[in-house]
Amino acid sequence: MSINRVIISGNLTRDPDLRSTATGMPVLGFGVAVNDRRKNAQTGEWEDYPNFIDCTMFGARAQSLSNYLSKGTKVAIEGKLRWSQWERDGQKRSKIEVIVDDLEFMSSRGSAPADAAPSMPASAGYAPAPTASPMAPASPYDEDIPF
């Protein structure tokens, strides 16, 4: 038996990038910085070391959330890890990313009232945009995703 679940919280490192697959399914890409604390051997002080995690979300939730996410937004994310590899200029490359199933806002947007930002997990059926379409499949592994 194997379990592929990950939970992280941190701040978005860049504004999200909303794209679409060839079939029109929305794909939202963004990065999250997650700090790891380690003790500095020389000073004895605890220090934060950032880890930068690429995240991808699919479907109507991704499209709706793209209106509410921006660089610096603090979020909690639950999802699964996905490893991919490709070749560019004759060199093999690979990465591990989080495929987001749930996203919860940990802080409100600076310019919007606190009650304007959704605070429920996206997969709980709560859509942040009032005109959000019904939820699409969370992870279309059968589709080609143009990056």
Short mmCIF file of N, CA, C and O in Angstrom, two decimals:
data_model
loop_
_atom_site.label_atom_id
_atom_site.label_comp_id
_atom_site.label_asym_id
_atom_site.label_seq_id
_atom_site.Cartn_x
_atom_site.Cartn_y
_atom_site.Cartn_z
N MET A 1 0.84 -1.17 0.00
CA MET A 1 0.00 0.00 0.00
C MET A 1 0.89 1.24 0.00
O MET A 1 1.90 1.29 0.67
N SER A 2 0.49 2.23 -0.75
CA SER A 2 1.20 3.50 -0.74
C SER A 2 0.19 4.64 -0.61
O SER A 2 -0.94 4.53 -1.07
N ILE A 3 0.62 5.70 0.03
CA ILE A 3 -0.24 6.86 0.25
C ILE A 3 0.46 8.06 -0.35
O ILE A 3 1.62 8.32 -0.06
N ASN A 4 -0.25 8.80 -1.16
CA ASN A 4 0.29 10.00 -1.79
C ASN A 4 -0.57 11.18 -1.39
O ASN A 4 -1.50 11.55 -2.09
N ARG A 5 -0.30 11.77 -0.24
CA ARG A 5 -1.01 12.95 0.27
C ARG A 5 0.01 13.92 0.83
O ARG A 5 0.98 13.52 1.47
N VAL A 6 -0.21 15.20 0.60
CA VAL A 6 0.67 16.23 1.12
C VAL A 6 -0.18 17.40 1.59
O VAL A 6 -1.20 17.71 0.97
N ILE A 7 0.22 18.01 2.70
CA ILE A 7 -0.44 19.21 3.23
C ILE A 7 0.66 20.23 3.48
O ILE A 7 1.63 19.94 4.20
N ILE A 8 0.50 21.41 2.90
CA ILE A 8 1.47 22.48 3.11
C ILE A 8 0.72 23.79 3.35
O ILE A 8 -0.43 23.94 2.95
N SER A 9 1.38 24.72 4.00
CA SER A 9 0.86 26.07 4.10
C SER A 9 2.01 27.03 3.89
O SER A 9 3.15 26.76 4.29
N GLY A 10 1.73 28.11 3.22
CA GLY A 10 2.74 29.10 2.93
C GLY A 10 2.16 30.22 2.09
O GLY A 10 0.95 30.32 1.93
N ASN A 11 3.04 31.04 1.54
CA ASN A 11 2.62 32.19 0.76
C ASN A 11 2.91 31.95 -0.72
O ASN A 11 3.94 31.35 -1.07
N LEU A 12 2.02 32.46 -1.58
CA LEU A 12 2.25 32.36 -3.01
C LEU A 12 3.48 33.18 -3.39
O LEU A 12 3.64 34.31 -2.94
N THR A 13 4.34 32.59 -4.22
CA THR A 13 5.58 33.25 -4.61
C THR A 13 5.41 34.10 -5.87
O THR A 13 6.28 34.88 -6.20
N ARG A 14 4.32 33.91 -6.57
CA ARG A 14 4.05 34.67 -7.79
C ARG A 14 2.54 34.67 -8.03
O ARG A 14 1.80 33.88 -7.45
N ASP A 15 2.09 35.57 -8.89
CA ASP A 15 0.69 35.56 -9.28
C ASP A 15 0.39 34.27 -10.02
O ASP A 15 1.24 33.77 -10.77
N PRO A 16 -0.79 33.71 -9.83
CA PRO A 16 -1.12 32.45 -10.51
C PRO A 16 -1.24 32.65 -12.02
O PRO A 16 -1.54 33.74 -12.51
N ASP A 17 -0.99 31.56 -12.74
CA ASP A 17 -1.03 31.55 -14.19
C ASP A 17 -2.18 30.64 -14.63
O ASP A 17 -2.11 29.43 -14.42
N LEU A 18 -3.24 31.22 -15.19
CA LEU A 18 -4.39 30.45 -15.64
C LEU A 18 -4.24 30.13 -17.13
O LEU A 18 -4.08 31.03 -17.95
N ARG A 19 -4.27 28.84 -17.45
CA ARG A 19 -4.17 28.37 -18.83
C ARG A 19 -5.33 27.41 -19.07
O ARG A 19 -6.15 27.18 -18.20
N SER A 20 -5.35 26.81 -20.25
CA SER A 20 -6.37 25.81 -20.58
C SER A 20 -5.73 24.66 -21.32
O SER A 20 -4.76 24.85 -22.05
N THR A 21 -6.29 23.47 -21.13
CA THR A 21 -5.85 22.32 -21.91
C THR A 21 -6.43 22.44 -23.32
O THR A 21 -7.25 23.32 -23.59
N ALA A 22 -6.05 21.53 -24.20
CA ALA A 22 -6.57 21.53 -25.56
C ALA A 22 -8.09 21.37 -25.59
O ALA A 22 -8.76 21.84 -26.50
N THR A 23 -8.64 20.70 -24.57
CA THR A 23 -10.10 20.50 -24.51
C THR A 23 -10.81 21.63 -23.77
O THR A 23 -12.02 21.56 -23.59
N GLY A 24 -10.07 22.63 -23.31
CA GLY A 24 -10.68 23.77 -22.67
C GLY A 24 -10.75 23.71 -21.15
O GLY A 24 -11.32 24.60 -20.53
N MET A 25 -10.17 22.68 -20.53
CA MET A 25 -10.20 22.61 -19.07
C MET A 25 -9.21 23.61 -18.48
O MET A 25 -8.05 23.64 -18.86
N PRO A 26 -9.67 24.45 -17.54
CA PRO A 26 -8.77 25.41 -16.90
C PRO A 26 -7.69 24.71 -16.07
O PRO A 26 -7.95 23.72 -15.40
N VAL A 27 -6.47 25.25 -16.14
CA VAL A 27 -5.33 24.76 -15.38
C VAL A 27 -4.68 25.97 -14.72
O VAL A 27 -4.27 26.91 -15.40
N LEU A 28 -4.60 25.96 -13.40
CA LEU A 28 -4.02 27.07 -12.66
C LEU A 28 -2.68 26.64 -12.08
O LEU A 28 -2.60 25.63 -11.38
N GLY A 29 -1.64 27.38 -12.38
CA GLY A 29 -0.32 27.09 -11.86
C GLY A 29 0.15 28.22 -10.96
O GLY A 29 -0.05 29.39 -11.27
N PHE A 30 0.76 27.86 -9.83
CA PHE A 30 1.30 28.86 -8.92
C PHE A 30 2.37 28.22 -8.05
O PHE A 30 2.50 27.01 -8.00
N GLY A 31 3.14 29.04 -7.38
CA GLY A 31 4.18 28.55 -6.50
C GLY A 31 3.89 28.95 -5.07
O GLY A 31 3.30 30.00 -4.82
N VAL A 32 4.30 28.10 -4.13
CA VAL A 32 4.12 28.37 -2.70
C VAL A 32 5.47 28.23 -2.01
O VAL A 32 6.19 27.26 -2.24
N ALA A 33 5.80 29.19 -1.18
CA ALA A 33 7.02 29.13 -0.37
C ALA A 33 6.65 28.57 1.01
O ALA A 33 5.77 29.09 1.68
N VAL A 34 7.34 27.51 1.40
CA VAL A 34 7.11 26.84 2.68
C VAL A 34 8.43 26.85 3.44
O VAL A 34 9.44 26.38 2.93
N ASN A 35 8.42 27.40 4.64
CA ASN A 35 9.66 27.49 5.42
C ASN A 35 9.94 26.22 6.21
O ASN A 35 9.03 25.58 6.72
N ASP A 36 11.20 25.90 6.28
CA ASP A 36 11.71 24.82 7.11
C ASP A 36 12.63 25.46 8.13
O ASP A 36 13.41 26.35 7.79
N ARG A 37 12.54 25.07 9.39
CA ARG A 37 13.38 25.67 10.43
C ARG A 37 14.53 24.73 10.76
O ARG A 37 14.32 23.54 10.98
N ARG A 38 15.73 25.29 10.78
CA ARG A 38 16.92 24.53 11.14
C ARG A 38 17.78 25.36 12.09
O ARG A 38 17.79 26.58 12.00
N LYS A 39 18.49 24.67 12.92
CA LYS A 39 19.38 25.35 13.85
C LYS A 39 20.72 25.60 13.16
O LYS A 39 21.34 24.68 12.64
N ASN A 40 21.16 26.84 13.17
CA ASN A 40 22.44 27.20 12.60
C ASN A 40 23.54 26.69 13.52
O ASN A 40 23.61 27.04 14.69
N ALA A 41 24.42 25.84 12.99
CA ALA A 41 25.46 25.21 13.81
C ALA A 41 26.46 26.23 14.36
O ALA A 41 27.01 26.05 15.45
N GLN A 42 26.69 27.33 13.63
CA GLN A 42 27.67 28.32 14.07
C GLN A 42 27.11 29.27 15.12
O GLN A 42 27.78 29.59 16.10
N THR A 43 25.87 29.74 14.92
CA THR A 43 25.31 30.73 15.85
C THR A 43 24.42 30.11 16.91
O THR A 43 24.15 30.74 17.93
N GLY A 44 23.93 28.89 16.67
CA GLY A 44 23.02 28.26 17.60
C GLY A 44 21.59 28.78 17.49
O GLY A 44 20.71 28.36 18.24
N GLU A 45 21.35 29.71 16.57
CA GLU A 45 20.02 30.30 16.38
C GLU A 45 19.23 29.48 15.38
O GLU A 45 19.78 28.88 14.46
N TRP A 46 17.90 29.46 15.56
CA TRP A 46 17.02 28.81 14.59
C TRP A 46 16.81 29.76 13.42
O TRP A 46 16.58 30.94 13.61
N GLU A 47 16.87 29.21 12.20
CA GLU A 47 16.69 30.00 11.00
C GLU A 47 15.68 29.35 10.08
O GLU A 47 15.55 28.13 10.06
N ASP A 48 14.99 30.19 9.31
CA ASP A 48 14.04 29.70 8.32
C ASP A 48 14.75 29.49 6.99
O ASP A 48 15.51 30.35 6.54
N TYR A 49 14.50 28.34 6.37
CA TYR A 49 15.00 28.03 5.04
C TYR A 49 13.80 27.77 4.16
O TYR A 49 13.02 26.86 4.43
N PRO A 50 13.64 28.56 3.09
CA PRO A 50 12.44 28.39 2.25
C PRO A 50 12.57 27.20 1.30
O PRO A 50 13.65 26.88 0.81
N ASN A 51 11.44 26.55 1.07
CA ASN A 51 11.28 25.55 0.03
C ASN A 51 10.25 26.12 -0.94
O ASN A 51 9.20 26.61 -0.52
N PHE A 52 10.53 26.05 -2.22
CA PHE A 52 9.63 26.60 -3.23
C PHE A 52 8.95 25.44 -3.94
O PHE A 52 9.60 24.63 -4.59
N ILE A 53 7.62 25.39 -3.82
CA ILE A 53 6.83 24.27 -4.31
C ILE A 53 5.94 24.73 -5.46
O ILE A 53 5.18 25.68 -5.32
N ASP A 54 6.04 24.05 -6.62
CA ASP A 54 5.13 24.31 -7.73
C ASP A 54 3.81 23.58 -7.47
O ASP A 54 3.80 22.42 -7.05
N CYS A 55 2.70 24.27 -7.73
CA CYS A 55 1.36 23.70 -7.49
C CYS A 55 0.52 23.87 -8.76
O CYS A 55 0.64 24.87 -9.47
N THR A 56 -0.35 22.88 -9.00
CA THR A 56 -1.25 22.92 -10.15
C THR A 56 -2.64 22.50 -9.70
O THR A 56 -2.80 21.55 -8.95
N MET A 57 -3.63 23.23 -10.19
CA MET A 57 -5.03 22.94 -9.87
C MET A 57 -5.82 22.91 -11.18
O MET A 57 -5.54 23.70 -12.09
N PHE A 58 -6.80 22.01 -11.27
CA PHE A 58 -7.56 21.81 -12.49
C PHE A 58 -9.04 22.15 -12.29
O PHE A 58 -9.57 22.04 -11.18
N GLY A 59 -9.72 22.50 -13.38
CA GLY A 59 -11.17 22.59 -13.41
C GLY A 59 -11.73 23.95 -13.06
O GLY A 59 -11.03 24.97 -13.00
N ALA A 60 -13.04 23.95 -12.84
CA ALA A 60 -13.77 25.19 -12.57
C ALA A 60 -13.27 25.86 -11.29
O ALA A 60 -13.24 27.09 -11.20
N ARG A 61 -12.88 25.05 -10.30
CA ARG A 61 -12.34 25.63 -9.06
C ARG A 61 -11.09 26.45 -9.35
O ARG A 61 -10.89 27.52 -8.80
N ALA A 62 -10.25 25.94 -10.22
CA ALA A 62 -9.02 26.64 -10.58
C ALA A 62 -9.35 27.99 -11.21
O ALA A 62 -8.74 29.01 -10.88
N GLN A 63 -10.29 27.99 -12.11
CA GLN A 63 -10.68 29.23 -12.79
C GLN A 63 -11.25 30.23 -11.78
O GLN A 63 -10.91 31.41 -11.80
N SER A 64 -12.11 29.78 -10.89
CA SER A 64 -12.71 30.66 -9.90
C SER A 64 -11.67 31.22 -8.94
O SER A 64 -11.65 32.41 -8.64
N LEU A 65 -10.80 30.35 -8.45
CA LEU A 65 -9.80 30.79 -7.48
C LEU A 65 -8.77 31.73 -8.07
O LEU A 65 -8.15 32.52 -7.35
N SER A 66 -8.56 31.68 -9.39
CA SER A 66 -7.58 32.56 -10.01
C SER A 66 -7.91 34.03 -9.77
O SER A 66 -7.02 34.87 -9.75
N ASN A 67 -9.17 34.34 -9.56
CA ASN A 67 -9.59 35.72 -9.29
C ASN A 67 -9.25 36.17 -7.87
O ASN A 67 -9.28 37.36 -7.59
N TYR A 68 -8.97 35.26 -6.97
CA TYR A 68 -8.76 35.58 -5.58
C TYR A 68 -7.31 35.39 -5.12
O TYR A 68 -6.95 35.84 -4.04
N LEU A 69 -6.51 34.70 -5.90
CA LEU A 69 -5.13 34.44 -5.52
C LEU A 69 -4.19 35.47 -6.13
O LEU A 69 -4.39 35.89 -7.27
N SER A 70 -3.17 35.86 -5.39
CA SER A 70 -2.14 36.74 -5.91
C SER A 70 -0.87 36.52 -5.10
O SER A 70 -0.89 35.89 -4.03
N LYS A 71 0.23 37.03 -5.60
CA LYS A 71 1.51 36.89 -4.93
C LYS A 71 1.38 37.35 -3.48
O LYS A 71 0.81 38.40 -3.19
N GLY A 72 1.89 36.53 -2.55
CA GLY A 72 1.85 36.87 -1.14
C GLY A 72 0.67 36.31 -0.38
O GLY A 72 0.68 36.29 0.85
N THR A 73 -0.37 35.81 -1.08
CA THR A 73 -1.53 35.24 -0.41
C THR A 73 -1.11 34.03 0.40
O THR A 73 -0.40 33.16 -0.09
N LYS A 74 -1.53 33.98 1.67
CA LYS A 74 -1.22 32.84 2.53
C LYS A 74 -2.32 31.80 2.37
O LYS A 74 -3.50 32.10 2.51
N VAL A 75 -1.91 30.56 2.05
CA VAL A 75 -2.86 29.48 1.79
C VAL A 75 -2.42 28.20 2.48
O VAL A 75 -1.26 28.02 2.80
N ALA A 76 -3.38 27.32 2.70
CA ALA A 76 -3.13 25.94 3.12
C ALA A 76 -3.62 25.07 1.98
O ALA A 76 -4.71 25.29 1.44
N ILE A 77 -2.80 24.10 1.60
CA ILE A 77 -3.09 23.27 0.44
C ILE A 77 -3.01 21.81 0.81
O ILE A 77 -2.11 21.40 1.55
N GLU A 78 -3.96 21.03 0.30
CA GLU A 78 -3.89 19.58 0.41
C GLU A 78 -3.96 19.01 -1.00
O GLU A 78 -4.74 19.48 -1.83
N GLY A 79 -3.14 18.02 -1.26
CA GLY A 79 -3.13 17.43 -2.58
C GLY A 79 -2.26 16.20 -2.64
O GLY A 79 -2.02 15.54 -1.63
N LYS A 80 -1.77 15.92 -3.84
CA LYS A 80 -0.92 14.76 -4.03
C LYS A 80 0.30 15.18 -4.85
O LYS A 80 0.26 16.15 -5.61
N LEU A 81 1.37 14.43 -4.69
CA LEU A 81 2.59 14.70 -5.44
C LEU A 81 2.53 14.05 -6.81
O LEU A 81 2.02 12.94 -6.95
N ARG A 82 3.06 14.76 -7.80
CA ARG A 82 3.16 14.20 -9.14
C ARG A 82 4.55 14.52 -9.68
O ARG A 82 4.99 15.66 -9.67
N TRP A 83 5.22 13.47 -10.15
CA TRP A 83 6.54 13.61 -10.73
C TRP A 83 6.41 13.60 -12.24
O TRP A 83 5.66 12.80 -12.81
N SER A 84 7.12 14.50 -12.90
CA SER A 84 7.11 14.50 -14.36
C SER A 84 8.53 14.71 -14.86
O SER A 84 9.37 15.27 -14.17
N GLN A 85 8.76 14.23 -16.07
CA GLN A 85 10.08 14.41 -16.68
C GLN A 85 9.90 14.76 -18.14
O GLN A 85 8.90 14.41 -18.76
N TRP A 86 10.89 15.46 -18.69
CA TRP A 86 10.89 15.86 -20.08
C TRP A 86 12.33 16.11 -20.50
O TRP A 86 13.24 16.09 -19.68
N GLU A 87 12.50 16.34 -21.78
CA GLU A 87 13.83 16.62 -22.30
C GLU A 87 13.82 17.97 -22.98
O GLU A 87 12.90 18.28 -23.76
N ARG A 88 14.80 18.81 -22.67
CA ARG A 88 14.91 20.13 -23.28
C ARG A 88 16.37 20.34 -23.69
O ARG A 88 17.27 20.21 -22.86
N ASP A 89 16.58 20.67 -24.93
CA ASP A 89 17.93 20.92 -25.45
C ASP A 89 18.86 19.75 -25.17
O ASP A 89 20.03 19.93 -24.80
N GLY A 90 18.34 18.53 -25.28
CA GLY A 90 19.14 17.34 -25.10
C GLY A 90 19.41 16.95 -23.65
O GLY A 90 20.10 15.97 -23.40
N GLN A 91 18.88 17.72 -22.70
CA GLN A 91 19.08 17.39 -21.29
C GLN A 91 17.77 16.95 -20.66
O GLN A 91 16.73 17.58 -20.86
N LYS A 92 17.84 15.86 -19.90
CA LYS A 92 16.65 15.37 -19.20
C LYS A 92 16.41 16.25 -17.98
O LYS A 92 17.33 16.59 -17.25
N ARG A 93 15.15 16.59 -17.77
CA ARG A 93 14.75 17.41 -16.63
C ARG A 93 13.58 16.72 -15.95
O ARG A 93 12.85 15.96 -16.56
N SER A 94 13.40 17.03 -14.67
CA SER A 94 12.26 16.47 -13.93
C SER A 94 11.88 17.44 -12.81
O SER A 94 12.65 18.32 -12.45
N LYS A 95 10.67 17.25 -12.30
CA LYS A 95 10.21 18.04 -11.17
C LYS A 95 9.11 17.29 -10.44
O LYS A 95 8.46 16.40 -11.00
N ILE A 96 8.94 17.66 -9.20
CA ILE A 96 7.82 17.17 -8.39
C ILE A 96 6.96 18.38 -8.10
O ILE A 96 7.46 19.44 -7.71
N GLU A 97 5.66 18.22 -8.30
CA GLU A 97 4.72 19.30 -8.02
C GLU A 97 3.56 18.76 -7.19
O GLU A 97 3.38 17.55 -7.09
N VAL A 98 2.79 19.67 -6.61
CA VAL A 98 1.60 19.29 -5.87
C VAL A 98 0.39 19.52 -6.77
O VAL A 98 0.20 20.61 -7.30
N ILE A 99 -0.41 18.46 -6.96
CA ILE A 99 -1.69 18.59 -7.64
C ILE A 99 -2.71 18.90 -6.55
O ILE A 99 -2.97 18.07 -5.68
N VAL A 100 -3.26 20.10 -6.58
CA VAL A 100 -4.08 20.62 -5.49
C VAL A 100 -5.49 20.04 -5.55
O VAL A 100 -6.17 20.13 -6.57
N ASP A 101 -5.91 19.45 -4.42
CA ASP A 101 -7.29 19.00 -4.26
C ASP A 101 -8.10 20.00 -3.44
O ASP A 101 -9.26 20.26 -3.74
N ASP A 102 -7.51 20.53 -2.38
CA ASP A 102 -8.16 21.48 -1.49
C ASP A 102 -7.26 22.69 -1.29
O ASP A 102 -6.05 22.55 -1.17
N LEU A 103 -7.86 23.87 -1.23
CA LEU A 103 -7.13 25.09 -0.95
C LEU A 103 -7.95 25.92 0.01
O LEU A 103 -9.15 26.12 -0.20
N GLU A 104 -7.32 26.37 1.07
CA GLU A 104 -8.00 27.22 2.06
C GLU A 104 -7.19 28.49 2.23
O GLU A 104 -5.96 28.45 2.37
N PHE A 105 -7.86 29.62 2.21
CA PHE A 105 -7.20 30.90 2.42
C PHE A 105 -6.89 31.06 3.91
O PHE A 105 -7.75 30.85 4.76
N MET A 106 -5.65 31.44 4.20
CA MET A 106 -5.23 31.66 5.59
C MET A 106 -5.26 33.14 5.95
O MET A 106 -5.13 33.50 7.10
N SER A 107 -5.39 34.01 4.96
CA SER A 107 -5.50 35.45 5.19
C SER A 107 -6.37 36.03 4.09
O SER A 107 -6.52 35.45 3.02
N SER A 108 -6.93 37.18 4.35
CA SER A 108 -7.78 37.81 3.34
C SER A 108 -6.94 38.69 2.44
O SER A 108 -5.81 39.07 2.76
N ARG A 109 -7.50 39.06 1.30
CA ARG A 109 -6.81 39.95 0.37
C ARG A 109 -6.69 41.32 1.01
O ARG A 109 -7.58 41.78 1.70
N GLY A 110 -5.61 41.99 0.74
CA GLY A 110 -5.38 43.30 1.33
C GLY A 110 -6.40 44.34 0.94
O GLY A 110 -6.79 45.17 1.75
N SER A 111 -6.90 44.33 -0.29
CA SER A 111 -7.82 45.36 -0.74
C SER A 111 -9.29 44.98 -0.56
O SER A 111 -10.16 45.82 -0.73
N ALA A 112 -9.56 43.75 -0.22
CA ALA A 112 -10.95 43.30 -0.09
C ALA A 112 -11.31 43.12 1.38
O ALA A 112 -10.45 42.84 2.20
N PRO A 113 -12.58 43.29 1.73
CA PRO A 113 -12.98 43.02 3.09
C PRO A 113 -12.70 41.57 3.46
O PRO A 113 -12.67 40.69 2.60
N ALA A 114 -12.51 41.30 4.74
CA ALA A 114 -12.14 39.95 5.19
C ALA A 114 -13.18 38.92 4.78
O ALA A 114 -12.83 37.77 4.52
N ASP A 115 -14.45 39.31 4.71
CA ASP A 115 -15.48 38.33 4.36
C ASP A 115 -15.57 38.10 2.86
O ASP A 115 -16.33 37.26 2.41
N ALA A 116 -14.80 38.82 2.04
CA ALA A 116 -14.86 38.63 0.60
C ALA A 116 -14.05 37.42 0.15
O ALA A 116 -14.33 36.84 -0.87
N ALA A 117 -13.02 37.08 0.90
CA ALA A 117 -12.18 35.93 0.52
C ALA A 117 -12.78 34.66 1.06
O ALA A 117 -13.16 34.60 2.23
N PRO A 118 -12.90 33.62 0.24
CA PRO A 118 -13.46 32.36 0.72
C PRO A 118 -12.54 31.72 1.75
O PRO A 118 -11.33 31.87 1.69
N SER A 119 -13.13 31.03 2.71
CA SER A 119 -12.31 30.41 3.74
C SER A 119 -12.57 28.91 3.85
O SER A 119 -12.09 28.28 4.76
N MET A 120 -13.36 28.37 2.96
CA MET A 120 -13.66 26.95 2.98
C MET A 120 -12.81 26.25 1.93
O MET A 120 -12.45 26.84 0.93
N PRO A 121 -12.49 24.98 2.14
CA PRO A 121 -11.74 24.24 1.13
C PRO A 121 -12.48 24.25 -0.19
O PRO A 121 -13.70 24.14 -0.23
N ALA A 122 -11.72 24.38 -1.28
CA ALA A 122 -12.34 24.46 -2.60
C ALA A 122 -13.13 23.21 -2.93
O ALA A 122 -14.15 23.28 -3.60
N SER A 123 -12.69 22.06 -2.45
CA SER A 123 -13.38 20.82 -2.81
C SER A 123 -14.64 20.59 -1.99
O SER A 123 -15.37 19.66 -2.25
N ALA A 124 -14.89 21.45 -1.02
CA ALA A 124 -16.09 21.27 -0.20
C ALA A 124 -17.33 21.75 -0.95
O ALA A 124 -18.43 21.71 -0.41
N GLY A 125 -17.15 22.21 -2.19
CA GLY A 125 -18.30 22.63 -2.98
C GLY A 125 -18.56 24.12 -2.90
O GLY A 125 -19.50 24.61 -3.48
N TYR A 126 -17.73 24.87 -2.18
CA TYR A 126 -17.90 26.30 -2.06
C TYR A 126 -17.07 26.98 -3.13
O TYR A 126 -15.88 26.79 -3.19
N ALA A 127 -17.71 27.73 -3.98
CA ALA A 127 -16.99 28.43 -5.04
C ALA A 127 -16.85 29.90 -4.67
O ALA A 127 -17.83 30.52 -4.27
N PRO A 128 -15.68 30.49 -4.76
CA PRO A 128 -15.50 31.86 -4.37
C PRO A 128 -16.19 32.85 -5.31
O PRO A 128 -16.58 33.91 -4.89
N ALA A 129 -16.34 32.51 -6.56
CA ALA A 129 -17.01 33.40 -7.50
C ALA A 129 -18.49 33.05 -7.53
O ALA A 129 -18.86 31.89 -7.62
N PRO A 130 -19.35 34.05 -7.47
CA PRO A 130 -20.78 33.77 -7.42
C PRO A 130 -21.32 33.07 -8.66
O PRO A 130 -22.34 32.42 -8.60
N THR A 131 -20.63 33.19 -9.79
CA THR A 131 -21.12 32.58 -11.02
C THR A 131 -20.31 31.37 -11.42
O THR A 131 -20.24 31.04 -12.60
N ALA A 132 -19.67 30.72 -10.47
CA ALA A 132 -18.81 29.57 -10.79
C ALA A 132 -19.64 28.44 -11.40
O ALA A 132 -20.75 28.17 -10.97
N SER A 133 -19.07 27.80 -12.39
CA SER A 133 -19.75 26.67 -13.03
C SER A 133 -19.59 25.43 -12.17
O SER A 133 -18.77 25.39 -11.26
N PRO A 134 -20.35 24.37 -12.43
CA PRO A 134 -20.21 23.14 -11.64
C PRO A 134 -18.79 22.63 -11.68
O PRO A 134 -18.06 22.85 -12.64
N MET A 135 -18.42 21.93 -10.64
CA MET A 135 -17.04 21.46 -10.51
C MET A 135 -16.72 20.43 -11.58
O MET A 135 -17.51 19.56 -11.89
N ALA A 136 -15.55 20.56 -12.14
CA ALA A 136 -15.04 19.63 -13.14
C ALA A 136 -14.17 18.61 -12.44
O ALA A 136 -13.83 18.78 -11.27
N PRO A 137 -13.79 17.55 -13.12
CA PRO A 137 -12.90 16.57 -12.50
C PRO A 137 -11.65 17.26 -11.95
O PRO A 137 -11.12 18.18 -12.56
N ALA A 138 -11.18 16.82 -10.81
CA ALA A 138 -10.07 17.48 -10.14
C ALA A 138 -8.74 17.22 -10.80
O ALA A 138 -7.83 18.01 -10.68
N SER A 139 -8.57 16.13 -11.50
CA SER A 139 -7.26 15.80 -12.03
C SER A 139 -7.38 15.00 -13.32
O SER A 139 -7.54 13.79 -13.30
N PRO A 140 -7.29 15.68 -14.45
CA PRO A 140 -7.46 15.00 -15.74
C PRO A 140 -6.15 14.42 -16.25
O PRO A 140 -5.53 14.96 -17.13
N TYR A 141 -5.72 13.30 -15.70
CA TYR A 141 -4.46 12.71 -16.10
C TYR A 141 -4.47 12.24 -17.54
O TYR A 141 -3.44 12.01 -18.14
N ASP A 142 -5.65 12.08 -18.14
CA ASP A 142 -5.74 11.57 -19.50
C ASP A 142 -5.50 12.66 -20.54
O ASP A 142 -5.35 12.36 -21.71
N GLU A 143 -5.47 13.93 -20.11
CA GLU A 143 -5.33 15.01 -21.07
C GLU A 143 -3.88 15.46 -21.19
O GLU A 143 -3.11 15.36 -20.25
N ASP A 144 -3.53 15.97 -22.35
CA ASP A 144 -2.23 16.59 -22.54
C ASP A 144 -2.32 18.01 -22.04
O ASP A 144 -3.22 18.76 -22.42
N ILE A 145 -1.37 18.42 -21.21
CA ILE A 145 -1.39 19.75 -20.63
C ILE A 145 -0.25 20.56 -21.25
O ILE A 145 0.91 20.24 -21.02
N PRO A 146 -0.58 21.58 -22.03
CA PRO A 146 0.48 22.40 -22.64
C PRO A 146 1.07 23.35 -21.61
O PRO A 146 0.37 24.17 -21.05
N PHE A 147 2.36 23.22 -21.35
CA PHE A 147 3.00 24.13 -20.39
C PHE A 147 3.87 25.09 -21.09
O PHE A 147 4.68 25.06 -21.78
#
